[in-house]
Amino acid sequence: MDGGSALYNPKTVEEVFRDFKGRRAGMVKALTTDVEDFYQQCDPEKENLCLYGFPNEHWEVNLPAEEVPPELPEPVLGINFARDGMQEKDWLSLVAVHSDAWLLSVAFYFGARFGFDKADRKRLFGLINELPTIYEVVNGKNKVKTSGTNHSSKKSKSNSKVRASESQAKYSKGQPKEEDEGLDEEDEEEHGETLCGACGDNNATDEFWICCDICEQWFHGKCVKITPARAEHIKQYKCPSCSNKRTRPS
C-alpha cells in the first residue's frame, strides 16, 4: 500500500498541506457520510485491516503494505477487531483518533524526507492546526473531551502509575467492580500470581493489565497494545488469539 504516493509526491509546505487535506477529507468521509459502508467493510472476521486516506479525497479499507519498511507510515493495524466489542460511536471515535495520528505522521514524514527546517515544520503544523481534527469532526466538538465517565463493563487492573484519573476503575479477575478505589489484599495476592498470556511474566504491581472476556486470560496492556484510556472504551475485549478464531465451541 503506497497511500497514493506514487501519484503525488509533495515536496513543499503547501504541497504537503494539500496532501494532508486530501487524505483528511477522505477519512472524514469514511467516518461520517460513508459510515455505513465503512462499518460493513471492517468485518472483525477478516484479517488486520487499516483505514487509508488518499490525496484525491478518497478512502479505502485494506490490508497493510507487505514491504518493510513501507513507502509511507502505515495507519493503525486491526481497526476491524474492535468493531463489535464497542459502541459504534466509541469505535468511530477511536478510529478517528488513530487517523489523526496517522495524518500527522505522513505529513511530517514528507517534511523529514525533503529536509524541512524548523521554520517550515512550524508553518506546516500551523496550517494543519487551523483545521479541526477528525476526532472533533466525528464527535461534533471543537475540543477533545477529557472524559470523566467510566465504561464499567471492561475488566482491567492497574495501579496509580497508569490511572488517567480517579474516575478510572480497577477490576479484579473475573469480578468487575464499577467504582473501586483500589484492589484489596486478597485481590493483590491473586494478581501477584497472575501470568501474562502473551509474555508469561507477572509484574502485577506496576503494570496495566486487561482480561480477555472470551478466554478470561490476563495480559499486560503493552503486550496486546491496549492502553488504560483505550480499555475504558472497550465493552468486550478479545485477546489476539480469540480475535483470530473464526468460531468457538459454545
PDB file of N, CA, C and O in Angstrom, residues 157 173 189-204 207 209-212 215-220 223:
ATOM      1  N   LYS A 157      -6.989  -4.296  35.300  1.00  0.00           N
ATOM      2  CA  LYS A 157      -6.367  -3.972  36.570  1.00  0.00           C
ATOM      3  C   LYS A 157      -5.200  -3.045  36.327  1.00  0.00           C
ATOM      4  O   LYS A 157      -4.508  -3.147  35.335  1.00  0.00           O
ATOM      5  N   LYS A 173      -9.826  -9.990  38.847  1.00  0.00           N
ATOM      6  CA  LYS A 173     -10.002 -11.003  37.812  1.00  0.00           C
ATOM      7  C   LYS A 173     -11.330 -11.720  37.981  1.00  0.00           C
ATOM      8  O   LYS A 173     -11.619 -12.297  39.017  1.00  0.00           O
ATOM      9  N   GLU A 189      -3.024 -10.422  46.163  1.00  0.00           N
ATOM     10  CA  GLU A 189      -2.368 -11.723  46.134  1.00  0.00           C
ATOM     11  C   GLU A 189      -2.662 -12.456  44.847  1.00  0.00           C
ATOM     12  O   GLU A 189      -1.790 -13.043  44.211  1.00  0.00           O
ATOM     13  N   GLU A 190      -3.944 -12.400  44.420  1.00  0.00           N
ATOM     14  CA  GLU A 190      -4.332 -13.108  43.198  1.00  0.00           C
ATOM     15  C   GLU A 190      -3.609 -12.543  41.991  1.00  0.00           C
ATOM     16  O   GLU A 190      -3.106 -13.266  41.137  1.00  0.00           O
ATOM     17  N   HIS A 191      -3.525 -11.206  41.924  1.00  0.00           N
ATOM     18  CA  HIS A 191      -2.868 -10.584  40.788  1.00  0.00           C
ATOM     19  C   HIS A 191      -1.366 -10.823  40.804  1.00  0.00           C
ATOM     20  O   HIS A 191      -0.723 -10.862  39.761  1.00  0.00           O
ATOM     21  N   GLY A 192      -0.809 -10.963  42.014  1.00  0.00           N
ATOM     22  CA  GLY A 192       0.615 -11.227  42.094  1.00  0.00           C
ATOM     23  C   GLY A 192       0.992 -12.563  41.504  1.00  0.00           C
ATOM     24  O   GLY A 192       2.126 -12.780  41.118  1.00  0.00           O
ATOM     25  N   GLU A 193       0.016 -13.498  41.455  1.00  0.00           N
ATOM     26  CA  GLU A 193       0.291 -14.823  40.903  1.00  0.00           C
ATOM     27  C   GLU A 193      -0.131 -14.938  39.450  1.00  0.00           C
ATOM     28  O   GLU A 193       0.090 -15.965  38.814  1.00  0.00           O
ATOM     29  N   THR A 194      -0.763 -13.904  38.912  1.00  0.00           N
ATOM     30  CA  THR A 194      -1.258 -13.954  37.537  1.00  0.00           C
ATOM     31  C   THR A 194      -0.112 -13.827  36.545  1.00  0.00           C
ATOM     32  O   THR A 194       0.766 -12.987  36.708  1.00  0.00           O
ATOM     33  N   LEU A 195      -0.136 -14.654  35.508  1.00  0.00           N
ATOM     34  CA  LEU A 195       0.870 -14.584  34.455  1.00  0.00           C
ATOM     35  C   LEU A 195       0.240 -14.022  33.188  1.00  0.00           C
ATOM     36  O   LEU A 195      -0.897 -14.351  32.850  1.00  0.00           O
ATOM     37  N   CYS A 196       0.977 -13.170  32.502  1.00  0.00           N
ATOM     38  CA  CYS A 196       0.501 -12.594  31.246  1.00  0.00           C
ATOM     39  C   CYS A 196       0.373 -13.696  30.196  1.00  0.00           C
ATOM     40  O   CYS A 196       1.295 -14.489  29.998  1.00  0.00           O
ATOM     41  N   GLY A 197      -0.772 -13.739  29.504  1.00  0.00           N
ATOM     42  CA  GLY A 197      -0.998 -14.742  28.478  1.00  0.00           C
ATOM     43  C   GLY A 197      -0.129 -14.560  27.252  1.00  0.00           C
ATOM     44  O   GLY A 197      -0.036 -15.458  26.415  1.00  0.00           O
ATOM     45  N   ALA A 198       0.517 -13.388  27.146  1.00  0.00           N
ATOM     46  CA  ALA A 198       1.364 -13.128  25.980  1.00  0.00           C
ATOM     47  C   ALA A 198       2.838 -13.395  26.269  1.00  0.00           C
ATOM     48  O   ALA A 198       3.510 -14.109  25.533  1.00  0.00           O
ATOM     49  N   CYS A 199       3.358 -12.821  27.376  1.00  0.00           N
ATOM     50  CA  CYS A 199       4.798 -12.933  27.652  1.00  0.00           C
ATOM     51  C   CYS A 199       5.131 -13.915  28.765  1.00  0.00           C
ATOM     52  O   CYS A 199       6.284 -14.297  28.931  1.00  0.00           O
ATOM     53  N   GLY A 200       4.137 -14.303  29.571  1.00  0.00           N
ATOM     54  CA  GLY A 200       4.371 -15.285  30.620  1.00  0.00           C
ATOM     55  C   GLY A 200       4.905 -14.719  31.914  1.00  0.00           C
ATOM     56  O   GLY A 200       5.130 -15.459  32.872  1.00  0.00           O
ATOM     57  N   ASP A 201       5.120 -13.387  31.984  1.00  0.00           N
ATOM     58  CA  ASP A 201       5.595 -12.757  33.223  1.00  0.00           C
ATOM     59  C   ASP A 201       4.415 -12.238  34.030  1.00  0.00           C
ATOM     60  O   ASP A 201       3.295 -12.153  33.539  1.00  0.00           O
ATOM     61  N   ASN A 202       4.688 -11.840  35.304  1.00  0.00           N
ATOM     62  CA  ASN A 202       3.604 -11.267  36.088  1.00  0.00           C
ATOM     63  C   ASN A 202       3.753  -9.757  36.259  1.00  0.00           C
ATOM     64  O   ASN A 202       3.062  -8.992  35.635  1.00  0.00           O
ATOM     65  N   ASN A 203       4.681  -9.290  37.090  1.00  0.00           N
ATOM     66  CA  ASN A 203       4.858  -7.843  37.309  1.00  0.00           C
ATOM     67  C   ASN A 203       3.535  -7.171  37.624  1.00  0.00           C
ATOM     68  O   ASN A 203       3.218  -6.113  37.129  1.00  0.00           O
ATOM     69  N   ALA A 204       2.742  -7.807  38.468  1.00  0.00           N
ATOM     70  CA  ALA A 204       1.372  -7.341  38.681  1.00  0.00           C
ATOM     71  C   ALA A 204       1.281  -5.991  39.375  1.00  0.00           C
ATOM     72  O   ALA A 204       0.293  -5.294  39.233  1.00  0.00           O
ATOM     73  N   GLU A 207       2.123  -2.771  36.514  1.00  0.00           N
ATOM     74  CA  GLU A 207       1.770  -2.867  35.104  1.00  0.00           C
ATOM     75  C   GLU A 207       0.264  -2.691  34.943  1.00  0.00           C
ATOM     76  O   GLU A 207      -0.506  -3.042  35.832  1.00  0.00           O
ATOM     77  N   TRP A 209      -2.974  -4.128  33.260  1.00  0.00           N
ATOM     78  CA  TRP A 209      -3.400  -5.438  32.758  1.00  0.00           C
ATOM     79  C   TRP A 209      -4.805  -5.338  32.172  1.00  0.00           C
ATOM     80  O   TRP A 209      -5.581  -4.462  32.554  1.00  0.00           O
ATOM     81  N   ILE A 210      -5.146  -6.282  31.289  1.00  0.00           N
ATOM     82  CA  ILE A 210      -6.510  -6.360  30.756  1.00  0.00           C
ATOM     83  C   ILE A 210      -6.872  -7.834  30.600  1.00  0.00           C
ATOM     84  O   ILE A 210      -6.017  -8.666  30.285  1.00  0.00           O
ATOM     85  N   CYS A 211      -8.142  -8.161  30.839  1.00  0.00           N
ATOM     86  CA  CYS A 211      -8.589  -9.552  30.799  1.00  0.00           C
ATOM     87  C   CYS A 211      -9.443  -9.797  29.559  1.00  0.00           C
ATOM     88  O   CYS A 211     -10.325  -8.994  29.238  1.00  0.00           O
ATOM     89  N   CYS A 212      -9.182 -10.888  28.865  1.00  0.00           N
ATOM     90  CA  CYS A 212      -9.992 -11.278  27.704  1.00  0.00           C
ATOM     91  C   CYS A 212     -11.343 -11.777  28.186  1.00  0.00           C
ATOM     92  O   CYS A 212     -11.424 -12.647  29.054  1.00  0.00           O
ATOM     93  N   CYS A 215     -11.591 -15.894  26.738  1.00  0.00           N
ATOM     94  CA  CYS A 215     -10.825 -16.974  27.390  1.00  0.00           C
ATOM     95  C   CYS A 215     -10.488 -16.661  28.850  1.00  0.00           C
ATOM     96  O   CYS A 215      -9.971 -17.512  29.565  1.00  0.00           O
ATOM     97  N   GLU A 216     -10.755 -15.403  29.292  1.00  0.00           N
ATOM     98  CA  GLU A 216     -10.525 -14.954  30.668  1.00  0.00           C
ATOM     99  C   GLU A 216      -9.060 -15.001  31.084  1.00  0.00           C
ATOM    100  O   GLU A 216      -8.726 -15.098  32.257  1.00  0.00           O
ATOM    101  N   GLN A 217      -8.168 -14.921  30.108  1.00  0.00           N
ATOM    102  CA  GLN A 217      -6.738 -14.785  30.423  1.00  0.00           C
ATOM    103  C   GLN A 217      -6.400 -13.321  30.622  1.00  0.00           C
ATOM    104  O   GLN A 217      -6.994 -12.443  29.980  1.00  0.00           O
ATOM    105  N   TRP A 218      -5.423 -13.055  31.490  1.00  0.00           N
ATOM    106  CA  TRP A 218      -4.953 -11.693  31.702  1.00  0.00           C
ATOM    107  C   TRP A 218      -3.730 -11.417  30.830  1.00  0.00           C
ATOM    108  O   TRP A 218      -2.917 -12.310  30.587  1.00  0.00           O
ATOM    109  N   PHE A 219      -3.605 -10.173  30.401  1.00  0.00           N
ATOM    110  CA  PHE A 219      -2.479  -9.754  29.560  1.00  0.00           C
ATOM    111  C   PHE A 219      -1.964  -8.397  30.032  1.00  0.00           C
ATOM    112  O   PHE A 219      -2.749  -7.536  30.460  1.00  0.00           O
ATOM    113  N   HIS A 220      -0.642  -8.204  29.937  1.00  0.00           N
ATOM    114  CA  HIS A 220      -0.108  -6.850  30.086  1.00  0.00           C
ATOM    115  C   HIS A 220      -0.686  -5.997  28.955  1.00  0.00           C
ATOM    116  O   HIS A 220      -0.705  -6.433  27.799  1.00  0.00           O
ATOM    117  N   CYS A 223       1.622  -5.669  26.070  1.00  0.00           N
ATOM    118  CA  CYS A 223       1.834  -6.862  25.249  1.00  0.00           C
ATOM    119  C   CYS A 223       0.769  -7.006  24.168  1.00  0.00           C
ATOM    120  O   CYS A 223       1.022  -7.631  23.131  1.00  0.00           O
TER     121      CYS A 223
END
